[in-house]
Short mmCIF file of C-alpha atoms in Angstrom, two decimals:
data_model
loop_
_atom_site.label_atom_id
_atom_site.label_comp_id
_atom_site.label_asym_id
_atom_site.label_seq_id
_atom_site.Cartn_x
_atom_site.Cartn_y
_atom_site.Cartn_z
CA UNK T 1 0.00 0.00 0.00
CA UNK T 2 1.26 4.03 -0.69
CA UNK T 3 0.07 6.90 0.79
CA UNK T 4 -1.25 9.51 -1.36
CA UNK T 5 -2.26 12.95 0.15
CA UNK T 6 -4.26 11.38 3.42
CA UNK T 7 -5.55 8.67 0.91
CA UNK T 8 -4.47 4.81 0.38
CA UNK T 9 -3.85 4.11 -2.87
CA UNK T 10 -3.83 0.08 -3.02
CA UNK T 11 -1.56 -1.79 -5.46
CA UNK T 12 -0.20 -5.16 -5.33
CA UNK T 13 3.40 -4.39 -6.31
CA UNK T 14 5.67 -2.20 -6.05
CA UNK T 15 5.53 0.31 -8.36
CA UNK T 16 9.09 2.46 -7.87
CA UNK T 17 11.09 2.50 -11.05
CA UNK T 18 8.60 1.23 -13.56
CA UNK T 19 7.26 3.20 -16.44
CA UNK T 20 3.94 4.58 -17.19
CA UNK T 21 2.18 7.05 -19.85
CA UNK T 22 -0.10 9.69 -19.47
CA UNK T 23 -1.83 10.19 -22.90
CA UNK T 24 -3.97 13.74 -22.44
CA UNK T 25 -1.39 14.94 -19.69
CA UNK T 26 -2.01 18.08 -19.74
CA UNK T 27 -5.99 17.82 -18.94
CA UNK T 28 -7.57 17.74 -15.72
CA UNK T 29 -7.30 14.18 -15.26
CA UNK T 30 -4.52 13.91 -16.92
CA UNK T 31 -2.47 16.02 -14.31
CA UNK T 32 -3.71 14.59 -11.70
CA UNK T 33 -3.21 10.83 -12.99
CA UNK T 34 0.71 12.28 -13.62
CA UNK T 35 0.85 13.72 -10.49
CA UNK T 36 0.13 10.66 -8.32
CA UNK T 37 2.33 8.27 -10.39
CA UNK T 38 5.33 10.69 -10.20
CA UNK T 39 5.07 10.52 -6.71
CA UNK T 40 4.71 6.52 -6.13
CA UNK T 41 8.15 6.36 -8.08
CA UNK T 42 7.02 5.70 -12.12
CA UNK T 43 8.61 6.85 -14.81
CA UNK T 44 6.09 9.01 -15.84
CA UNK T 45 5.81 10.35 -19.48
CA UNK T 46 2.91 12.75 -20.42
CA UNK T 47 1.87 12.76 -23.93
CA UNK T 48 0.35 16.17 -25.62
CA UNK T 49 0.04 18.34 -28.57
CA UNK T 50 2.55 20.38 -27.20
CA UNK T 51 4.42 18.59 -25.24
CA UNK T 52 3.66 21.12 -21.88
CA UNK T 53 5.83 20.44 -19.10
CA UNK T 54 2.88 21.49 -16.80
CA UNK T 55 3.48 18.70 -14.07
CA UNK T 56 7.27 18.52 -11.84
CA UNK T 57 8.69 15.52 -12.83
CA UNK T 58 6.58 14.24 -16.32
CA UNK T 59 8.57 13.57 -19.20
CA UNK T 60 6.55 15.82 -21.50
CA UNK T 61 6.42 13.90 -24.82
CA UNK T 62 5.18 16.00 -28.11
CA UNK T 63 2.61 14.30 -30.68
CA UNK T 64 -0.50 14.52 -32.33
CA UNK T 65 -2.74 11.62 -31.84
CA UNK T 66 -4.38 11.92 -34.98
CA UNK T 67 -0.98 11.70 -37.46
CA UNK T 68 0.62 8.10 -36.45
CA UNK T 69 3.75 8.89 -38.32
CA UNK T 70 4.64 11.56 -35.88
CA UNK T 71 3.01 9.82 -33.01
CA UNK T 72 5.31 6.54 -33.35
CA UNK T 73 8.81 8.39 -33.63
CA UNK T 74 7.33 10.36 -30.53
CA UNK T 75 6.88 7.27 -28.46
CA UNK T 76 9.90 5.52 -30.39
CA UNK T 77 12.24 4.18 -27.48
CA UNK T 78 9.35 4.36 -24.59
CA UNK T 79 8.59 1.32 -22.82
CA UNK T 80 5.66 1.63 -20.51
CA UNK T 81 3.66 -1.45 -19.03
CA UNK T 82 0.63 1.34 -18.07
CA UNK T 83 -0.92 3.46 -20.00
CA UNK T 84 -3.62 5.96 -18.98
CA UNK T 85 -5.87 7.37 -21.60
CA UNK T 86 -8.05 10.26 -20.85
CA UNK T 87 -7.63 12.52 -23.75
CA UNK T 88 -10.12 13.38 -26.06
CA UNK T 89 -11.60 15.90 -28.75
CA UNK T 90 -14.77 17.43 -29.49
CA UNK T 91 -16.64 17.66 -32.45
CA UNK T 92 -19.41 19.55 -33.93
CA UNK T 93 -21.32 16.11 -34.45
CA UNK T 94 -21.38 12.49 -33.25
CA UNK T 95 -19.94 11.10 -36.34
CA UNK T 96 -17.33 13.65 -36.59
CA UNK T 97 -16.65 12.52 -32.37
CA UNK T 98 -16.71 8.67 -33.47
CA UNK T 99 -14.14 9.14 -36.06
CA UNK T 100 -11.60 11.12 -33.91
CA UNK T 101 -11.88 10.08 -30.95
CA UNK T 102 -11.28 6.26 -31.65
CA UNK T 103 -8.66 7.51 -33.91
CA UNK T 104 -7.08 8.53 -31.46
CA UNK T 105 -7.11 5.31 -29.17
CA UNK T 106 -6.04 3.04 -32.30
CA UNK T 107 -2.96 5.36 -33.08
CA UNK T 108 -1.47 5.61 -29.70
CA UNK T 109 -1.89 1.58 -29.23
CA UNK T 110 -0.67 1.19 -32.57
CA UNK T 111 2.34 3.51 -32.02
CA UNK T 112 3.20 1.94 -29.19
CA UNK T 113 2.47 -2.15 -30.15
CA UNK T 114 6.16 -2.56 -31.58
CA UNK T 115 7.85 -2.43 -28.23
CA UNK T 116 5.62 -5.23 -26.61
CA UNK T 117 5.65 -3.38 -23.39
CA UNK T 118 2.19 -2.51 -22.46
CA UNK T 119 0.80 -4.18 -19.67
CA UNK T 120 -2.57 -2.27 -18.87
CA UNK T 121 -4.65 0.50 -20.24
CA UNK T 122 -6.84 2.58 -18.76
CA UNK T 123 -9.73 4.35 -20.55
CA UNK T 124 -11.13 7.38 -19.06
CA UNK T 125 -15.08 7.96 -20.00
CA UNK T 126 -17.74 8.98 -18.37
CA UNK T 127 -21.50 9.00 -17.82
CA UNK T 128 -22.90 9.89 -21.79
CA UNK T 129 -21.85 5.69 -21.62
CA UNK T 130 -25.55 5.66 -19.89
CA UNK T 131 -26.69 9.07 -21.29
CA UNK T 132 -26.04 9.27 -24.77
CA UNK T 133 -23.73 11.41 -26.88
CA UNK T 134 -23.62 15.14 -27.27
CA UNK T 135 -26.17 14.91 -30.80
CA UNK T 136 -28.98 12.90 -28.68
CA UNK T 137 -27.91 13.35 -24.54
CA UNK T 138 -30.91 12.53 -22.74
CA UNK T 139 -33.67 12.36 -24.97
CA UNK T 140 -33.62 8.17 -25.70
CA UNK T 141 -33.96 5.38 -23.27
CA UNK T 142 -31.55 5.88 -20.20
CA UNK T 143 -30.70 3.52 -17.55
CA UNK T 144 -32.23 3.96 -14.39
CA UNK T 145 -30.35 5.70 -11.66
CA UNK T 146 -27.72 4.88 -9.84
CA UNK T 147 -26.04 4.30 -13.17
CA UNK T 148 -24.81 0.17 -12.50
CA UNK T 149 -21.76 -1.01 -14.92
CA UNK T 150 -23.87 -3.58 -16.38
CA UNK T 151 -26.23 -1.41 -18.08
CA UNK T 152 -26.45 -2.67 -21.69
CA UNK T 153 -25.18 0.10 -24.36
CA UNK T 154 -27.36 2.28 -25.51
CA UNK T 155 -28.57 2.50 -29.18
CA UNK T 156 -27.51 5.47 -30.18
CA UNK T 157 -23.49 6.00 -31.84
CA UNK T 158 -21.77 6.58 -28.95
CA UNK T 159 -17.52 7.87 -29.40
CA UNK T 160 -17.47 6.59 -25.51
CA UNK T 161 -18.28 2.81 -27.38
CA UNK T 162 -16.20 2.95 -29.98
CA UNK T 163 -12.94 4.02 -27.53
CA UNK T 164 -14.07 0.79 -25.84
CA UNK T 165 -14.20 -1.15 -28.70
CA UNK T 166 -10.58 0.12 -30.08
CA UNK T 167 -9.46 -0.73 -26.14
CA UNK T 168 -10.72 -4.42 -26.21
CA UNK T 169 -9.51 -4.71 -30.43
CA UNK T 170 -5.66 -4.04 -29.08
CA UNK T 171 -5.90 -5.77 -26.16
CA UNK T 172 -6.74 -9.04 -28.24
CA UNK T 173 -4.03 -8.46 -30.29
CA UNK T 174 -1.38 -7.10 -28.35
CA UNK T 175 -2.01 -8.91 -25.35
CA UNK T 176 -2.73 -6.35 -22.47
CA UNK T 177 -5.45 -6.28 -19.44
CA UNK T 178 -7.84 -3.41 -19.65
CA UNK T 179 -9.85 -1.47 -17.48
CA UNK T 180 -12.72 1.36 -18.29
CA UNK T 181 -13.50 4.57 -15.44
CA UNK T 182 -16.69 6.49 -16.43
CA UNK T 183 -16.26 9.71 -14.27
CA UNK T 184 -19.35 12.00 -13.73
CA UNK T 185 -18.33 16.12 -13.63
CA UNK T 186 -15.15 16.38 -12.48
CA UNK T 187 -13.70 18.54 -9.33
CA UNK T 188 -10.20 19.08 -9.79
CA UNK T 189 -7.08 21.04 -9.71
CA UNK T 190 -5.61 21.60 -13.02
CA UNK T 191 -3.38 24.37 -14.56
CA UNK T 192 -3.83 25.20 -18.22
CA UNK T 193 -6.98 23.69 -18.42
CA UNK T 194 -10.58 25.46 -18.56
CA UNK T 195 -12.77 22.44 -18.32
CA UNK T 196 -13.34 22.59 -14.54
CA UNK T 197 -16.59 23.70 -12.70
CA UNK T 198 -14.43 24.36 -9.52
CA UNK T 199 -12.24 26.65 -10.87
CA UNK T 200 -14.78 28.10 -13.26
CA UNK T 201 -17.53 28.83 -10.44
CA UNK T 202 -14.50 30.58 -8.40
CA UNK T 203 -13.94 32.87 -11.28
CA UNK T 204 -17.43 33.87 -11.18
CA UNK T 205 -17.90 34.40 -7.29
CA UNK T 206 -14.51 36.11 -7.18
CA UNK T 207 -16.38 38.66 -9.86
CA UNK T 208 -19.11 38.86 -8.15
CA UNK T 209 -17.68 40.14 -4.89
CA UNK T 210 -15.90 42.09 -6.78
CA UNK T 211 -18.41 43.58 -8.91
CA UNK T 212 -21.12 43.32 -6.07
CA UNK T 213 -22.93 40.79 -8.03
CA UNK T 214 -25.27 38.31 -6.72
CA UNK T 215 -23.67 34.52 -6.97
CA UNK T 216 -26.52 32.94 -9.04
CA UNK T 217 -27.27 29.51 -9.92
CA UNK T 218 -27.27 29.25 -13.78
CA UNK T 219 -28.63 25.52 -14.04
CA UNK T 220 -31.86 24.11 -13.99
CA UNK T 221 -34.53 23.20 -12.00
CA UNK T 222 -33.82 19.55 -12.16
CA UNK T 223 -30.22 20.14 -11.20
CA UNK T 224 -31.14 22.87 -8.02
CA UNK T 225 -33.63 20.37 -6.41
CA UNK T 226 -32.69 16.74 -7.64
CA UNK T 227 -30.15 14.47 -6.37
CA UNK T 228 -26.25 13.93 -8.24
CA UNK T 229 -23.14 13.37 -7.70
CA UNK T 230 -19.20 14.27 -8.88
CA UNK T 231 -15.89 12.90 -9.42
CA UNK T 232 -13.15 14.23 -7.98
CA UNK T 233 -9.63 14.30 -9.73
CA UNK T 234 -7.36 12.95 -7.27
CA UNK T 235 -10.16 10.03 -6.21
CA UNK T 236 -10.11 9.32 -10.28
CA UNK T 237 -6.37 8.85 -10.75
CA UNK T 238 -6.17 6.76 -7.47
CA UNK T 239 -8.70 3.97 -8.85
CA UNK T 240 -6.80 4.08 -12.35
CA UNK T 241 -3.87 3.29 -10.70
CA UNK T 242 -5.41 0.99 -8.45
CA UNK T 243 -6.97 -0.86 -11.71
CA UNK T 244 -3.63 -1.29 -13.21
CA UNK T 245 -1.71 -2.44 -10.38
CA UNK T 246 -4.40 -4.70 -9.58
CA UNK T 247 -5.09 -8.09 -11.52
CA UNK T 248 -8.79 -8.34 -9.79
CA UNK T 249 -9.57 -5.28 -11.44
CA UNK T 250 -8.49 -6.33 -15.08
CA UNK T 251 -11.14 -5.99 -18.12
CA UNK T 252 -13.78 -4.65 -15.74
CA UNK T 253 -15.29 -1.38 -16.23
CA UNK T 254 -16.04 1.04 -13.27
CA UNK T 255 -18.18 3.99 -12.66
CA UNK T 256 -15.62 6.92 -10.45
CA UNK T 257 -17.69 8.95 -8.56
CA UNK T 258 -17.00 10.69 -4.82
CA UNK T 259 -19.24 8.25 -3.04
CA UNK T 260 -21.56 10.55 -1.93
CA UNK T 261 -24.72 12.67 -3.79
CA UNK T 262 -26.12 16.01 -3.05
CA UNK T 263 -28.42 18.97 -4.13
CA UNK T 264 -26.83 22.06 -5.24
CA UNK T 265 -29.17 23.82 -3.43
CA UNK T 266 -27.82 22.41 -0.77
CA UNK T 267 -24.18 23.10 -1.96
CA UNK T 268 -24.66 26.67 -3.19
CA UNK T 269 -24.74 28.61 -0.15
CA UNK T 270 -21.50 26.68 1.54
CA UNK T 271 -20.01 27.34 -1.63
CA UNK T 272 -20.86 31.03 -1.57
CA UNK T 273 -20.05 31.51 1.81
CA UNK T 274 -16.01 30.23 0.74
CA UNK T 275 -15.85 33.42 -1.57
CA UNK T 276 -17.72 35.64 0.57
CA UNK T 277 -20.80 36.37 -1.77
CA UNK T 278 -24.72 36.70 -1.64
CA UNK T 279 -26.02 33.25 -2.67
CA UNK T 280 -28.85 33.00 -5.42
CA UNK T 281 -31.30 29.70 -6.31
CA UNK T 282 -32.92 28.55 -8.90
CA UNK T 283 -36.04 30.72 -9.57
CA UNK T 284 -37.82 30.18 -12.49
CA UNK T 285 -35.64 29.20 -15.38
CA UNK T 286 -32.32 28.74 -15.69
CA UNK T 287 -29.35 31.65 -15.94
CA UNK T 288 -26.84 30.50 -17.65
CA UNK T 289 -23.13 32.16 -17.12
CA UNK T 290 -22.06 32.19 -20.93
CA UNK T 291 -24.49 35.07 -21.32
CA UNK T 292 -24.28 37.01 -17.85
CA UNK T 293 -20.45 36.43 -18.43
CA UNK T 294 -19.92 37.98 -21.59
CA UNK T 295 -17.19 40.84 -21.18
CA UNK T 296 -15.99 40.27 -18.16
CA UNK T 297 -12.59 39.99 -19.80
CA UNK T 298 -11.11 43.35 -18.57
CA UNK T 299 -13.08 42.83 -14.75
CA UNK T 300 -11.10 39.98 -14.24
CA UNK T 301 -7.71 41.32 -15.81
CA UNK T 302 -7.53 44.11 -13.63
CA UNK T 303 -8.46 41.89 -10.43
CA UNK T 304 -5.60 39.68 -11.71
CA UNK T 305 -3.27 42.64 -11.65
CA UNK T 306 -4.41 44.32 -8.65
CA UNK T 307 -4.20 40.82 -6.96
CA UNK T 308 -0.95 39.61 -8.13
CA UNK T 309 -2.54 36.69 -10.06
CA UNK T 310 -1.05 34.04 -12.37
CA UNK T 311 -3.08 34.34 -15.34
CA UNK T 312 -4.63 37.84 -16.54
CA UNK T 313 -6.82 35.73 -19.08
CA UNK T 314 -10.26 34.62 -18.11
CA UNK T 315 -10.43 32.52 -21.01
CA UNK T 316 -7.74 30.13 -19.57
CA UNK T 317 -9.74 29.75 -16.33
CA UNK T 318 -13.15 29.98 -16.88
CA UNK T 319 -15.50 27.41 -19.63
CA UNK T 320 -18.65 28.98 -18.93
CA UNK T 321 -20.30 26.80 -21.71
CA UNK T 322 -19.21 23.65 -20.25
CA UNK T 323 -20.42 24.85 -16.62
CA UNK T 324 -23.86 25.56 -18.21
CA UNK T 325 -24.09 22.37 -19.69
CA UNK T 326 -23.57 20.14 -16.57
CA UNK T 327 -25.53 22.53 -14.42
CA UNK T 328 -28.38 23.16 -16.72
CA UNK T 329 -29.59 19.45 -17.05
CA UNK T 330 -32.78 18.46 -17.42
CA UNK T 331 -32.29 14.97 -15.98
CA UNK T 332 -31.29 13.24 -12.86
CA UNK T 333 -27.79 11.27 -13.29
CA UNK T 334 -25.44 9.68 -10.50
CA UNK T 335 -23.75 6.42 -10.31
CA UNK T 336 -23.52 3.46 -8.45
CA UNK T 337 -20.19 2.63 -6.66
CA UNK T 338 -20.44 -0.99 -5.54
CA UNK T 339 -18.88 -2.84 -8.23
CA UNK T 340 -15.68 -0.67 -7.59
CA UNK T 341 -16.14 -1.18 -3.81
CA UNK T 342 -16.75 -4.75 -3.85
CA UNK T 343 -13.35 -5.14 -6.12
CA UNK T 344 -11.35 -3.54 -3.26
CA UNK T 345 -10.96 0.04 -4.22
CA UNK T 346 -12.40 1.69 -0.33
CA UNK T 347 -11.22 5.23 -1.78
CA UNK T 348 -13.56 7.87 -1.37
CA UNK T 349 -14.25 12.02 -0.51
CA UNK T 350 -16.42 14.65 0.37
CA UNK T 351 -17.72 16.61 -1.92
CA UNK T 352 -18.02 19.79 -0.54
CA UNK T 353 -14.59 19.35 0.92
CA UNK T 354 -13.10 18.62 -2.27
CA UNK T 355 -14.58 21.51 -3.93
CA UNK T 356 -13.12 23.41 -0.94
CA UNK T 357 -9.56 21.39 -1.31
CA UNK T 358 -9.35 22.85 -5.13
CA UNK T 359 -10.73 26.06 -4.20
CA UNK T 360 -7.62 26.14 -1.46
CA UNK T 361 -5.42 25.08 -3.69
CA UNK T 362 -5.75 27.37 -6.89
CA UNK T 363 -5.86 30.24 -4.13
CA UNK T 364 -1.94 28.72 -3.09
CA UNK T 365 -0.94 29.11 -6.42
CA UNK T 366 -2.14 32.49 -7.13
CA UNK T 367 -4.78 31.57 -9.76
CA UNK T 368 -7.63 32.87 -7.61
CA UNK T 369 -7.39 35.42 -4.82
#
């Protein structure tokens, strides 16, 4: 067993000296993921577009995942027994999503086939496995909630399905275990990258104290009263580690989720008394923040300056679109974790103390005041 910020991360050998790769390293799983093996002792190499050296101690490796002659001289040389997918790309339509995204699964598994090395991979998805995709999310026939593992696929073209299907193609053929995490929104601490409701919410509060706004909810009526659930970053990379360190867990997939539910009306007010701001519910139809937002460009510049903060740029903090779109739901959706329990991953947290741990943390590094 290691010891991983308060947490046990539970692994049936030793993992110092071995060597793992982080495709997508520089997203908000992705750092995390890097993070954790870094400091259990991997060789840790972090694969990107550019090659961003955004984690101490990654190997930052430069490739496109969509040209496989640049993508095997990248990897040309590496080694790794794990490999930790969580990269992907979005497209104006499903197809478009289908095509890309399992492109991108088949090249790096390709690239990396000659050296015979790979042990494990580890798919990151999430919960459009039991929703559906972006072109029909929510409108067909869902599973019932808790979302359970076993839930057959949907109908619809899914990209989430075909990733899957490219995972279990190479394993066949190149003769490694596989494991699948579908991850609900995640909280999480990430530099560099935008899609985050933790950090984006504290770019709004922070404006509205400064502005002397009211902090309103943007989402829906569903989302302000009904019950759901998150993922936290850290809790994701500790069960994809755990999954490819431990046999039990091989060619399973697992729902990642915090372990507990709430409302966000019950959430919204702790979360607005962290930042010091008037809290706002739902009332009447939803507000969303890529309108109310708009321009805020120079507000947040000048508290940035005034502050001493690390990036000037609210567009490198703050997705309001992708905030909207998990807040503004018109459907119940959180997950089951007993299949992940009863394989012996115990890991767990809080949720409004790992919105507060992020929150805590960006503030340490200057990115929020």
């Amino acid at each position: 067993m290691h010891q991983q910020r308060g947490r046990t991360i539970v692994t049936d050998t030793p993992t110092t000296g071995r060597q793992a790769l982080v495709v997508g390293a520089t997203g908000i799983a992705g750092q995390s993921v890097a993070r954790q093996l870094v400091d259990l002792g991997w060789s840790t190499y972090g694969l990107s577009r550019g090659g961003a050296e955004l984690t101490p101690g990654v190997i930052p490796v430069a490739a496109d995942l969509l040209d496989p002659a640049s993508l095997a001289a990248a990897v040309a040389g590496l080694a790794p027994e794990l490999v930790i997918i969580t990269a992907w790309m979005k497209k104006d339509t499903e197809a478009e999503n289908i095509e890309v995204n399992s492109a991108t699964v088949r090249n790096i598994l390709a690239a990396l086939s000659p050296a015979g090395s790979v042990r494990h991979v580890a798919l990151v998805t999430g919960l459009k496995h039991y929703l559906g995709p972006f072109d029909n999310y929510a409108t067909g026939v869902m599973a019932d909630t808790p979302f359970n593992e076993d839930e057959p696929r949907l109908s619809s073209p899914n990209f989430y399905y075909n990733q899957e299907d490219e995972v279990f193609t190479a394993a066949e053929r190149m003769g490694f275990t596989w494991s699948i995490h579908r991850a609900h929104t995640v909280f999480g601490y990430a530099v560099g990258n935008a899609m985050n409701m933790v950090l984006t919410l504290s770019v709004y509060a922070t404006l509205c104290r400064e502005l002397g706004l009211p902090f309103i909810f943007p989402g829906s009526a569903t989302q302000w009263n009904g019950v759901t659930d998150v993922t936290d970053a850290d809790l994701l990379a500790e069960q994809l580690i755990w999954a490819g360190t431990t046999p039990s867990a091989a060619n399973e997939a697992f729902n990642i989720a915090n372990g507990d539910v709430f409302r966000w009306r019950w959430m919204w007010p702790r979360i607005a008394e962290l930042f010091g701001v008037e809290p706002v519910g739902f009332d009447g139809e939803p507000r969303p923040l890529d309108g109310r937002m708009a321009g805020m460009e120079e507000a947040w510049a000048a508290i940035a300056l005034r502050e001493g903060l690390a990036e000037p740029d609210i567009t490198r903090l703050a997705s309001w679109w992708h905030t909207d779109s998990d807040l503004g739901r018109n459907i119940e959706a959180f997950t089951s974790m007993n299949k992940s329990r009863d394989a012996g991953f115990p890991n767990y947290r809080t949720t409004f103390a790992s919105f507060a741990d992020k929150v805590a943390r960006y503030r340490e590094a200057r990115i929020i005041p």
